[in-house]
Amino acid sequence: MNATAVLQVVQESTGPDLEAAEQAAREFLRALGVLDDTEGTRDTPGRMARGYAELLTARPFRMTTFPNEEGYDELVLARDIPVRSVCQHHMLPFVGVAHVGYLPGARILGLSKLARVVEHFACRPQVQERLTKQTADWLADHLQPKGVGVVIEAEHTCMTLRGVQATGSRTVTSTLLGTLRNNPASRHEFLALTGVHR
């Protein structure tokens, strides 16, 4: 399924069944031996259901582009876009930042849409590698720029809070398309501006 189809599925979903999710959360907690009959835990299953629903439900958005009337041909980059998603393997959060840039073609994109695209693909069970590629592919498909670059840096709680418990470790993934992949100078400029070359 390509990035456009995935985004369309998310936008057309009917939304979560919070009542069923709350009941499932209650049973899950009980199976783990967590009491839910105290004043402090009575509402925990509902909070869990609403919390995961928020993490897994993307807000629809409309892409806004404008003619590139001035013929701007330098890099457009939004750095440190907050990323929050859920690891599809453990359903534990991963959080970090995305750096998203493109070399304009005939049209330029409303800047807030760079963050919106990241948010849309992050609001589902994910792996960071796929999130990075889906964001880049969507921008390439819809904007048709000369190049696209996406770098995501994130801390995965499935790795820092359990298992190896590698606290403070961050995972970096990148997808470069078009000129940002093929032209060494453009590639270097993009990576330098994202701060990856620290």
PDB file of C-alpha atoms in Angstrom, residues 19-136:
ATOM      1  CA  GLU A  19     -16.101   1.405  25.253  1.00  0.00           C
ATOM      2  CA  ALA A  20     -14.648  -1.836  23.874  1.00  0.00           C
ATOM      3  CA  ALA A  21     -11.100  -0.506  24.328  1.00  0.00           C
ATOM      4  CA  GLU A  22     -11.801   0.351  27.970  1.00  0.00           C
ATOM      5  CA  GLN A  23     -13.182  -3.129  28.661  1.00  0.00           C
ATOM      6  CA  ALA A  24     -10.172  -4.708  26.964  1.00  0.00           C
ATOM      7  CA  ALA A  25      -7.807  -2.492  28.982  1.00  0.00           C
ATOM      8  CA  ARG A  26      -9.568  -3.549  32.196  1.00  0.00           C
ATOM      9  CA  GLU A  27      -9.153  -7.235  31.313  1.00  0.00           C
ATOM     10  CA  PHE A  28      -5.543  -6.678  30.267  1.00  0.00           C
ATOM     11  CA  LEU A  29      -4.659  -5.018  33.571  1.00  0.00           C
ATOM     12  CA  ARG A  30      -6.392  -7.727  35.566  1.00  0.00           C
ATOM     13  CA  ALA A  31      -4.537 -10.427  33.614  1.00  0.00           C
ATOM     14  CA  LEU A  32      -1.286  -8.734  34.636  1.00  0.00           C
ATOM     15  CA  GLY A  33      -2.375  -8.650  38.268  1.00  0.00           C
ATOM     16  CA  VAL A  34      -2.967  -4.881  38.373  1.00  0.00           C
ATOM     17  CA  LEU A  35      -5.886  -4.030  40.650  1.00  0.00           C
ATOM     18  CA  ASP A  36      -8.454  -1.657  39.194  1.00  0.00           C
ATOM     19  CA  ASP A  37     -10.756  -1.409  42.201  1.00  0.00           C
ATOM     20  CA  THR A  38      -8.981   1.306  44.179  1.00  0.00           C
ATOM     21  CA  GLU A  39      -9.782   4.995  44.010  1.00  0.00           C
ATOM     22  CA  GLY A  40      -6.503   5.629  42.184  1.00  0.00           C
ATOM     23  CA  THR A  41      -6.917   2.874  39.573  1.00  0.00           C
ATOM     24  CA  ARG A  42     -10.675   2.687  39.029  1.00  0.00           C
ATOM     25  CA  ASP A  43     -10.555   5.017  36.028  1.00  0.00           C
ATOM     26  CA  THR A  44      -7.233   3.705  34.661  1.00  0.00           C
ATOM     27  CA  PRO A  45      -8.755   1.465  31.953  1.00  0.00           C
ATOM     28  CA  GLY A  46     -10.692   4.419  30.541  1.00  0.00           C
ATOM     29  CA  ARG A  47      -7.613   6.609  30.635  1.00  0.00           C
ATOM     30  CA  MET A  48      -5.629   3.909  28.857  1.00  0.00           C
ATOM     31  CA  ALA A  49      -8.285   3.584  26.156  1.00  0.00           C
ATOM     32  CA  ARG A  50      -8.480   7.335  25.580  1.00  0.00           C
ATOM     33  CA  GLY A  51      -4.694   7.705  25.665  1.00  0.00           C
ATOM     34  CA  TYR A  52      -4.067   5.027  23.047  1.00  0.00           C
ATOM     35  CA  ALA A  53      -6.965   6.318  20.941  1.00  0.00           C
ATOM     36  CA  GLU A  54      -5.289   9.727  20.897  1.00  0.00           C
ATOM     37  CA  LEU A  55      -1.916   8.214  19.955  1.00  0.00           C
ATOM     38  CA  LEU A  56      -3.447   6.133  17.154  1.00  0.00           C
ATOM     39  CA  THR A  57      -5.934   8.596  15.619  1.00  0.00           C
ATOM     40  CA  ALA A  58      -4.622  11.045  13.041  1.00  0.00           C
ATOM     41  CA  ARG A  59      -6.315  14.368  12.463  1.00  0.00           C
ATOM     42  CA  PRO A  60      -7.343  14.891   8.837  1.00  0.00           C
ATOM     43  CA  PHE A  61      -5.734  17.770   7.011  1.00  0.00           C
ATOM     44  CA  ARG A  62      -5.889  19.425   3.638  1.00  0.00           C
ATOM     45  CA  MET A  63      -2.643  19.902   1.792  1.00  0.00           C
ATOM     46  CA  THR A  64      -2.014  23.543   0.957  1.00  0.00           C
ATOM     47  CA  THR A  65       0.390  24.335  -1.870  1.00  0.00           C
ATOM     48  CA  PHE A  66       1.164  27.565  -3.679  1.00  0.00           C
ATOM     49  CA  PRO A  67       2.738  28.347  -7.050  1.00  0.00           C
ATOM     50  CA  ASN A  68       6.481  28.842  -6.782  1.00  0.00           C
ATOM     51  CA  GLU A  69       6.175  32.190  -8.545  1.00  0.00           C
ATOM     52  CA  GLU A  70       9.615  33.430  -7.531  1.00  0.00           C
ATOM     53  CA  GLY A  71      11.271  30.237  -8.743  1.00  0.00           C
ATOM     54  CA  TYR A  72      12.760  29.532  -5.309  1.00  0.00           C
ATOM     55  CA  ASP A  73      15.229  26.695  -5.778  1.00  0.00           C
ATOM     56  CA  GLU A  74      17.001  26.378  -2.428  1.00  0.00           C
ATOM     57  CA  LEU A  75      16.301  23.962   0.390  1.00  0.00           C
ATOM     58  CA  VAL A  76      13.182  24.394   2.534  1.00  0.00           C
ATOM     59  CA  LEU A  77      13.681  22.655   5.873  1.00  0.00           C
ATOM     60  CA  ALA A  78      11.580  22.324   9.026  1.00  0.00           C
ATOM     61  CA  ARG A  79      13.738  21.080  11.898  1.00  0.00           C
ATOM     62  CA  ASP A  80      12.804  19.496  15.196  1.00  0.00           C
ATOM     63  CA  ILE A  81       9.202  18.627  14.353  1.00  0.00           C
ATOM     64  CA  PRO A  82       7.970  16.682  17.406  1.00  0.00           C
ATOM     65  CA  VAL A  83       7.313  12.998  16.690  1.00  0.00           C
ATOM     66  CA  ARG A  84       5.342  10.615  18.876  1.00  0.00           C
ATOM     67  CA  SER A  85       4.290   7.194  17.777  1.00  0.00           C
ATOM     68  CA  VAL A  86       3.813   3.665  19.070  1.00  0.00           C
ATOM     69  CA  CYS A  87       6.136   0.769  18.301  1.00  0.00           C
ATOM     70  CA  GLN A  88       4.129  -1.861  16.426  1.00  0.00           C
ATOM     71  CA  HIS A  89       6.078  -4.663  18.106  1.00  0.00           C
ATOM     72  CA  HIS A  90       5.450  -3.739  21.765  1.00  0.00           C
ATOM     73  CA  MET A  91       2.800  -0.986  21.598  1.00  0.00           C
ATOM     74  CA  LEU A  92       5.127   1.222  23.633  1.00  0.00           C
ATOM     75  CA  PRO A  93       5.725   4.862  22.647  1.00  0.00           C
ATOM     76  CA  PHE A  94       8.682   6.254  20.820  1.00  0.00           C
ATOM     77  CA  VAL A  95       9.308   9.995  20.807  1.00  0.00           C
ATOM     78  CA  GLY A  96      11.726  12.322  19.116  1.00  0.00           C
ATOM     79  CA  VAL A  97      12.032  14.834  16.318  1.00  0.00           C
ATOM     80  CA  ALA A  98      11.781  14.849  12.546  1.00  0.00           C
ATOM     81  CA  HIS A  99      13.706  17.080  10.165  1.00  0.00           C
ATOM     82  CA  VAL A 100      11.823  17.384   6.878  1.00  0.00           C
ATOM     83  CA  GLY A 101      13.010  19.283   3.837  1.00  0.00           C
ATOM     84  CA  TYR A 102      12.534  19.585   0.104  1.00  0.00           C
ATOM     85  CA  LEU A 103      13.925  21.336  -2.944  1.00  0.00           C
ATOM     86  CA  PRO A 104      10.924  23.080  -4.554  1.00  0.00           C
ATOM     87  CA  GLY A 105       9.708  22.395  -8.037  1.00  0.00           C
ATOM     88  CA  ALA A 106       6.699  24.189  -9.526  1.00  0.00           C
ATOM     89  CA  ARG A 107       4.899  24.484  -6.174  1.00  0.00           C
ATOM     90  CA  ILE A 108       5.763  25.168  -2.542  1.00  0.00           C
ATOM     91  CA  LEU A 109       4.023  23.710   0.481  1.00  0.00           C
ATOM     92  CA  GLY A 110       2.376  25.478   3.402  1.00  0.00           C
ATOM     93  CA  LEU A 111       5.002  25.016   6.130  1.00  0.00           C
ATOM     94  CA  SER A 112       2.635  23.613   8.763  1.00  0.00           C
ATOM     95  CA  LYS A 113       1.872  20.743   6.385  1.00  0.00           C
ATOM     96  CA  LEU A 114       5.378  19.341   6.862  1.00  0.00           C
ATOM     97  CA  ALA A 115       4.504  18.707  10.514  1.00  0.00           C
ATOM     98  CA  ARG A 116       1.005  17.486   9.601  1.00  0.00           C
ATOM     99  CA  VAL A 117       2.346  14.814   7.247  1.00  0.00           C
ATOM    100  CA  VAL A 118       4.692  13.511   9.952  1.00  0.00           C
ATOM    101  CA  GLU A 119       1.824  13.463  12.470  1.00  0.00           C
ATOM    102  CA  HIS A 120      -0.471  11.589  10.101  1.00  0.00           C
ATOM    103  CA  PHE A 121       1.930   8.757   9.511  1.00  0.00           C
ATOM    104  CA  ALA A 122       3.010   8.652  13.171  1.00  0.00           C
ATOM    105  CA  CYS A 123      -0.568   8.112  14.427  1.00  0.00           C
ATOM    106  CA  ARG A 124      -0.612   4.328  14.032  1.00  0.00           C
ATOM    107  CA  PRO A 125       1.463   1.370  15.160  1.00  0.00           C
ATOM    108  CA  GLN A 126       4.764   2.078  13.425  1.00  0.00           C
ATOM    109  CA  VAL A 127       8.401   1.295  12.913  1.00  0.00           C
ATOM    110  CA  GLN A 128      10.645   4.318  12.578  1.00  0.00           C
ATOM    111  CA  GLU A 129      12.086   3.199   9.251  1.00  0.00           C
ATOM    112  CA  ARG A 130       8.632   3.026   7.644  1.00  0.00           C
ATOM    113  CA  LEU A 131       7.518   6.330   9.188  1.00  0.00           C
ATOM    114  CA  THR A 132      10.566   8.032   7.661  1.00  0.00           C
ATOM    115  CA  LYS A 133       9.953   6.568   4.205  1.00  0.00           C
ATOM    116  CA  GLN A 134       6.179   7.160   4.213  1.00  0.00           C
ATOM    117  CA  THR A 135       6.700  10.842   5.030  1.00  0.00           C
ATOM    118  CA  ALA A 136       9.254  11.288   2.243  1.00  0.00           C
TER     119      ALA A 136
END
